[in-house]
Amino acid sequence: VCKHGIIWARQREMIGGMILFGLLGFALEVWGDREASNTPVEYIYDTRPGVALVALEMMWFYAYASRCWQTFSAETRQRPRFFYKQYATVLSLWFVSLPLVAALASILAPWVRFRITFAVSGVAHALAAGVLVYL
């Protein structure tokens, strides 16, 4: 539940998760830049760090959604409730887009995978950003 002022010592779960997410992202970048892995056969999220990153993203989504719901349920004022109702739904698109794109990539043929996943990911992020600007 959101409260005024953040006490960082109580946010170990969030800070640890962000560090782990950053390290896994770095491992994927290093893997992607290696010359031996420049083959179109293996998708970046099919690797062990990639699967861990997608799983962590799904855990982040669960934490985000459950905490938004807790805050929404505890809030009695109309304006904050309206904010959480509108923005929580749109911001969920960011959390859901990576697992959906990774699942889509796992069923696509290697020679079309990059173009389709790049387009779907770009459209999802542009759509979420556009809706946020509109709201």
PDB file of C-alpha atoms in Angstrom:
ATOM      1  CA  VAL A   1       0.000   0.000   0.000  1.00  0.00           C
ATOM      2  CA  CYS A   2       1.382   3.387  -0.983  1.00  0.00           C
ATOM      3  CA  LYS A   3       2.340   5.718   1.808  1.00  0.00           C
ATOM      4  CA  HIS A   4       3.876   9.154   1.873  1.00  0.00           C
ATOM      5  CA  GLY A   5       7.679   8.933   1.974  1.00  0.00           C
ATOM      6  CA  ILE A   6       9.728   5.859   1.146  1.00  0.00           C
ATOM      7  CA  ILE A   7      11.911   4.124   3.704  1.00  0.00           C
ATOM      8  CA  TRP A   8      14.494   2.369   1.518  1.00  0.00           C
ATOM      9  CA  ALA A   9      15.562  -0.066   4.237  1.00  0.00           C
ATOM     10  CA  ARG A  10      12.109  -1.658   4.008  1.00  0.00           C
ATOM     11  CA  GLN A  11      12.343  -2.046   0.237  1.00  0.00           C
ATOM     12  CA  ARG A  12      14.873  -4.893   0.135  1.00  0.00           C
ATOM     13  CA  GLU A  13      12.617  -7.040  -2.030  1.00  0.00           C
ATOM     14  CA  MET A  14      12.296  -4.331  -4.663  1.00  0.00           C
ATOM     15  CA  ILE A  15      15.972  -3.358  -4.630  1.00  0.00           C
ATOM     16  CA  GLY A  16      17.121  -6.992  -4.760  1.00  0.00           C
ATOM     17  CA  GLY A  17      14.736  -7.711  -7.617  1.00  0.00           C
ATOM     18  CA  MET A  18      15.949  -4.692  -9.558  1.00  0.00           C
ATOM     19  CA  ILE A  19      19.581  -5.730  -9.084  1.00  0.00           C
ATOM     20  CA  LEU A  20      18.798  -9.291 -10.206  1.00  0.00           C
ATOM     21  CA  PHE A  21      16.836  -7.983 -13.198  1.00  0.00           C
ATOM     22  CA  GLY A  22      19.768  -5.733 -14.152  1.00  0.00           C
ATOM     23  CA  LEU A  23      22.291  -8.559 -13.846  1.00  0.00           C
ATOM     24  CA  LEU A  24      20.170 -10.914 -15.937  1.00  0.00           C
ATOM     25  CA  GLY A  25      19.673  -8.190 -18.532  1.00  0.00           C
ATOM     26  CA  PHE A  26      23.430  -7.610 -18.605  1.00  0.00           C
ATOM     27  CA  ALA A  27      24.035 -11.368 -19.017  1.00  0.00           C
ATOM     28  CA  LEU A  28      21.648 -11.393 -21.974  1.00  0.00           C
ATOM     29  CA  GLU A  29      23.407  -8.433 -23.578  1.00  0.00           C
ATOM     30  CA  VAL A  30      26.789 -10.126 -23.172  1.00  0.00           C
ATOM     31  CA  TRP A  31      25.368 -13.335 -24.625  1.00  0.00           C
ATOM     32  CA  GLY A  32      23.848 -11.434 -27.542  1.00  0.00           C
ATOM     33  CA  ASP A  33      27.103  -9.635 -28.318  1.00  0.00           C
ATOM     34  CA  ARG A  34      29.215 -12.775 -28.370  1.00  0.00           C
ATOM     35  CA  GLU A  35      30.194 -13.747 -31.847  1.00  0.00           C
ATOM     36  CA  ALA A  36      29.292 -17.404 -31.339  1.00  0.00           C
ATOM     37  CA  SER A  37      25.665 -16.605 -30.561  1.00  0.00           C
ATOM     38  CA  ASN A  38      24.919 -14.557 -33.681  1.00  0.00           C
ATOM     39  CA  THR A  39      22.840 -17.333 -35.148  1.00  0.00           C
ATOM     40  CA  PRO A  40      19.134 -16.788 -35.777  1.00  0.00           C
ATOM     41  CA  VAL A  41      18.308 -20.250 -34.406  1.00  0.00           C
ATOM     42  CA  GLU A  42      18.386 -19.445 -30.687  1.00  0.00           C
ATOM     43  CA  TYR A  43      16.262 -16.578 -29.427  1.00  0.00           C
ATOM     44  CA  ILE A  44      17.633 -14.520 -26.552  1.00  0.00           C
ATOM     45  CA  TYR A  45      14.720 -15.397 -24.248  1.00  0.00           C
ATOM     46  CA  ASP A  46      15.163 -19.120 -24.924  1.00  0.00           C
ATOM     47  CA  THR A  47      18.432 -19.079 -22.984  1.00  0.00           C
ATOM     48  CA  ARG A  48      18.577 -19.729 -19.230  1.00  0.00           C
ATOM     49  CA  PRO A  49      19.134 -16.056 -18.331  1.00  0.00           C
ATOM     50  CA  GLY A  50      16.339 -15.126 -20.739  1.00  0.00           C
ATOM     51  CA  VAL A  51      13.860 -17.563 -19.191  1.00  0.00           C
ATOM     52  CA  ALA A  52      14.862 -16.319 -15.735  1.00  0.00           C
ATOM     53  CA  LEU A  53      14.337 -12.734 -16.877  1.00  0.00           C
ATOM     54  CA  VAL A  54      10.864 -13.519 -18.225  1.00  0.00           C
ATOM     55  CA  ALA A  55       9.987 -15.358 -14.991  1.00  0.00           C
ATOM     56  CA  LEU A  56      11.236 -12.408 -12.959  1.00  0.00           C
ATOM     57  CA  GLU A  57       9.173 -10.061 -15.128  1.00  0.00           C
ATOM     58  CA  MET A  58       6.080 -12.149 -14.377  1.00  0.00           C
ATOM     59  CA  MET A  59       6.860 -11.997 -10.652  1.00  0.00           C
ATOM     60  CA  TRP A  60       7.251  -8.212 -10.960  1.00  0.00           C
ATOM     61  CA  PHE A  61       3.868  -8.075 -12.660  1.00  0.00           C
ATOM     62  CA  TYR A  62       2.281 -10.072  -9.852  1.00  0.00           C
ATOM     63  CA  ALA A  63       3.838  -7.784  -7.225  1.00  0.00           C
ATOM     64  CA  TYR A  64       2.742  -4.703  -9.163  1.00  0.00           C
ATOM     65  CA  ALA A  65      -0.821  -5.909  -9.735  1.00  0.00           C
ATOM     66  CA  SER A  66      -1.360  -7.155  -6.194  1.00  0.00           C
ATOM     67  CA  ARG A  67      -0.011  -3.965  -4.636  1.00  0.00           C
ATOM     68  CA  CYS A  68      -2.041  -1.792  -6.968  1.00  0.00           C
ATOM     69  CA  TRP A  69      -5.120  -3.776  -5.994  1.00  0.00           C
ATOM     70  CA  GLN A  70      -4.307  -3.401  -2.275  1.00  0.00           C
ATOM     71  CA  THR A  71      -3.869   0.332  -2.661  1.00  0.00           C
ATOM     72  CA  PHE A  72      -7.011   0.651  -4.782  1.00  0.00           C
ATOM     73  CA  SER A  73      -9.055  -1.322  -2.262  1.00  0.00           C
ATOM     74  CA  ALA A  74      -7.732   0.642   0.719  1.00  0.00           C
ATOM     75  CA  GLU A  75      -8.188   4.035  -0.914  1.00  0.00           C
ATOM     76  CA  THR A  76     -11.428   5.830  -0.058  1.00  0.00           C
ATOM     77  CA  ARG A  77     -10.950   9.034  -2.056  1.00  0.00           C
ATOM     78  CA  GLN A  78     -12.343   9.100  -5.598  1.00  0.00           C
ATOM     79  CA  ARG A  79      -9.443  10.783  -7.429  1.00  0.00           C
ATOM     80  CA  PRO A  80      -6.781   8.275  -6.299  1.00  0.00           C
ATOM     81  CA  ARG A  81      -9.160   5.391  -7.029  1.00  0.00           C
ATOM     82  CA  PHE A  82      -9.725   6.764 -10.515  1.00  0.00           C
ATOM     83  CA  PHE A  83      -5.951   7.117 -10.998  1.00  0.00           C
ATOM     84  CA  TYR A  84      -5.277   3.505 -10.005  1.00  0.00           C
ATOM     85  CA  LYS A  85      -8.138   2.206 -12.089  1.00  0.00           C
ATOM     86  CA  GLN A  86      -6.923   3.918 -15.254  1.00  0.00           C
ATOM     87  CA  TYR A  87      -3.160   3.895 -14.984  1.00  0.00           C
ATOM     88  CA  ALA A  88      -2.681   0.473 -13.420  1.00  0.00           C
ATOM     89  CA  THR A  89      -4.378  -1.150 -16.388  1.00  0.00           C
ATOM     90  CA  VAL A  90      -2.258   0.703 -18.938  1.00  0.00           C
ATOM     91  CA  LEU A  91       1.007   0.221 -17.076  1.00  0.00           C
ATOM     92  CA  SER A  92       0.297  -3.505 -16.895  1.00  0.00           C
ATOM     93  CA  LEU A  93       0.962  -3.601 -20.626  1.00  0.00           C
ATOM     94  CA  TRP A  94       4.646  -2.983 -19.940  1.00  0.00           C
ATOM     95  CA  PHE A  95       4.868  -5.971 -17.610  1.00  0.00           C
ATOM     96  CA  VAL A  96       2.858  -8.275 -19.846  1.00  0.00           C
ATOM     97  CA  SER A  97       4.534  -7.361 -23.138  1.00  0.00           C
ATOM     98  CA  LEU A  98       7.849  -9.170 -22.491  1.00  0.00           C
ATOM     99  CA  PRO A  99       6.319 -12.565 -21.579  1.00  0.00           C
ATOM    100  CA  LEU A 100       3.892 -12.319 -24.511  1.00  0.00           C
ATOM    101  CA  VAL A 101       6.637 -11.434 -26.980  1.00  0.00           C
ATOM    102  CA  ALA A 102       8.860 -14.232 -25.626  1.00  0.00           C
ATOM    103  CA  ALA A 103       5.992 -16.726 -25.951  1.00  0.00           C
ATOM    104  CA  LEU A 104       5.269 -15.524 -29.483  1.00  0.00           C
ATOM    105  CA  ALA A 105       8.952 -15.804 -30.422  1.00  0.00           C
ATOM    106  CA  SER A 106       9.127 -19.390 -29.220  1.00  0.00           C
ATOM    107  CA  ILE A 107       6.527 -20.475 -31.800  1.00  0.00           C
ATOM    108  CA  LEU A 108       7.819 -18.425 -34.750  1.00  0.00           C
ATOM    109  CA  ALA A 109      10.237 -19.654 -37.365  1.00  0.00           C
ATOM    110  CA  PRO A 110      13.781 -18.302 -36.865  1.00  0.00           C
ATOM    111  CA  TRP A 111      13.899 -16.407 -40.176  1.00  0.00           C
ATOM    112  CA  VAL A 112      10.828 -14.238 -39.340  1.00  0.00           C
ATOM    113  CA  ARG A 113      11.234 -14.119 -35.559  1.00  0.00           C
ATOM    114  CA  PHE A 114      13.214 -10.883 -35.294  1.00  0.00           C
ATOM    115  CA  ARG A 115      10.941  -8.779 -37.477  1.00  0.00           C
ATOM    116  CA  ILE A 116       7.699  -9.950 -35.905  1.00  0.00           C
ATOM    117  CA  THR A 117       8.872  -9.775 -32.280  1.00  0.00           C
ATOM    118  CA  PHE A 118      10.450  -6.367 -32.875  1.00  0.00           C
ATOM    119  CA  ALA A 119       7.209  -5.073 -34.398  1.00  0.00           C
ATOM    120  CA  VAL A 120       4.951  -6.540 -31.707  1.00  0.00           C
ATOM    121  CA  SER A 121       7.159  -5.258 -28.903  1.00  0.00           C
ATOM    122  CA  GLY A 122       7.389  -1.808 -30.487  1.00  0.00           C
ATOM    123  CA  VAL A 123       3.633  -1.590 -31.026  1.00  0.00           C
ATOM    124  CA  ALA A 124       2.920  -2.669 -27.434  1.00  0.00           C
ATOM    125  CA  HIS A 125       5.263  -0.047 -25.987  1.00  0.00           C
ATOM    126  CA  ALA A 126       4.053   2.676 -28.370  1.00  0.00           C
ATOM    127  CA  LEU A 127       0.443   1.843 -27.556  1.00  0.00           C
ATOM    128  CA  ALA A 128       1.071   1.995 -23.813  1.00  0.00           C
ATOM    129  CA  ALA A 129       3.002   5.272 -24.148  1.00  0.00           C
ATOM    130  CA  GLY A 130       0.296   6.746 -26.368  1.00  0.00           C
ATOM    131  CA  VAL A 131      -2.462   5.829 -23.961  1.00  0.00           C
ATOM    132  CA  LEU A 132      -0.488   7.270 -21.040  1.00  0.00           C
ATOM    133  CA  VAL A 133       0.012  10.527 -22.932  1.00  0.00           C
ATOM    134  CA  TYR A 134      -3.677  10.608 -23.818  1.00  0.00           C
ATOM    135  CA  LEU A 135      -4.767  10.033 -20.214  1.00  0.00           C
TER     136      LEU A 135
END
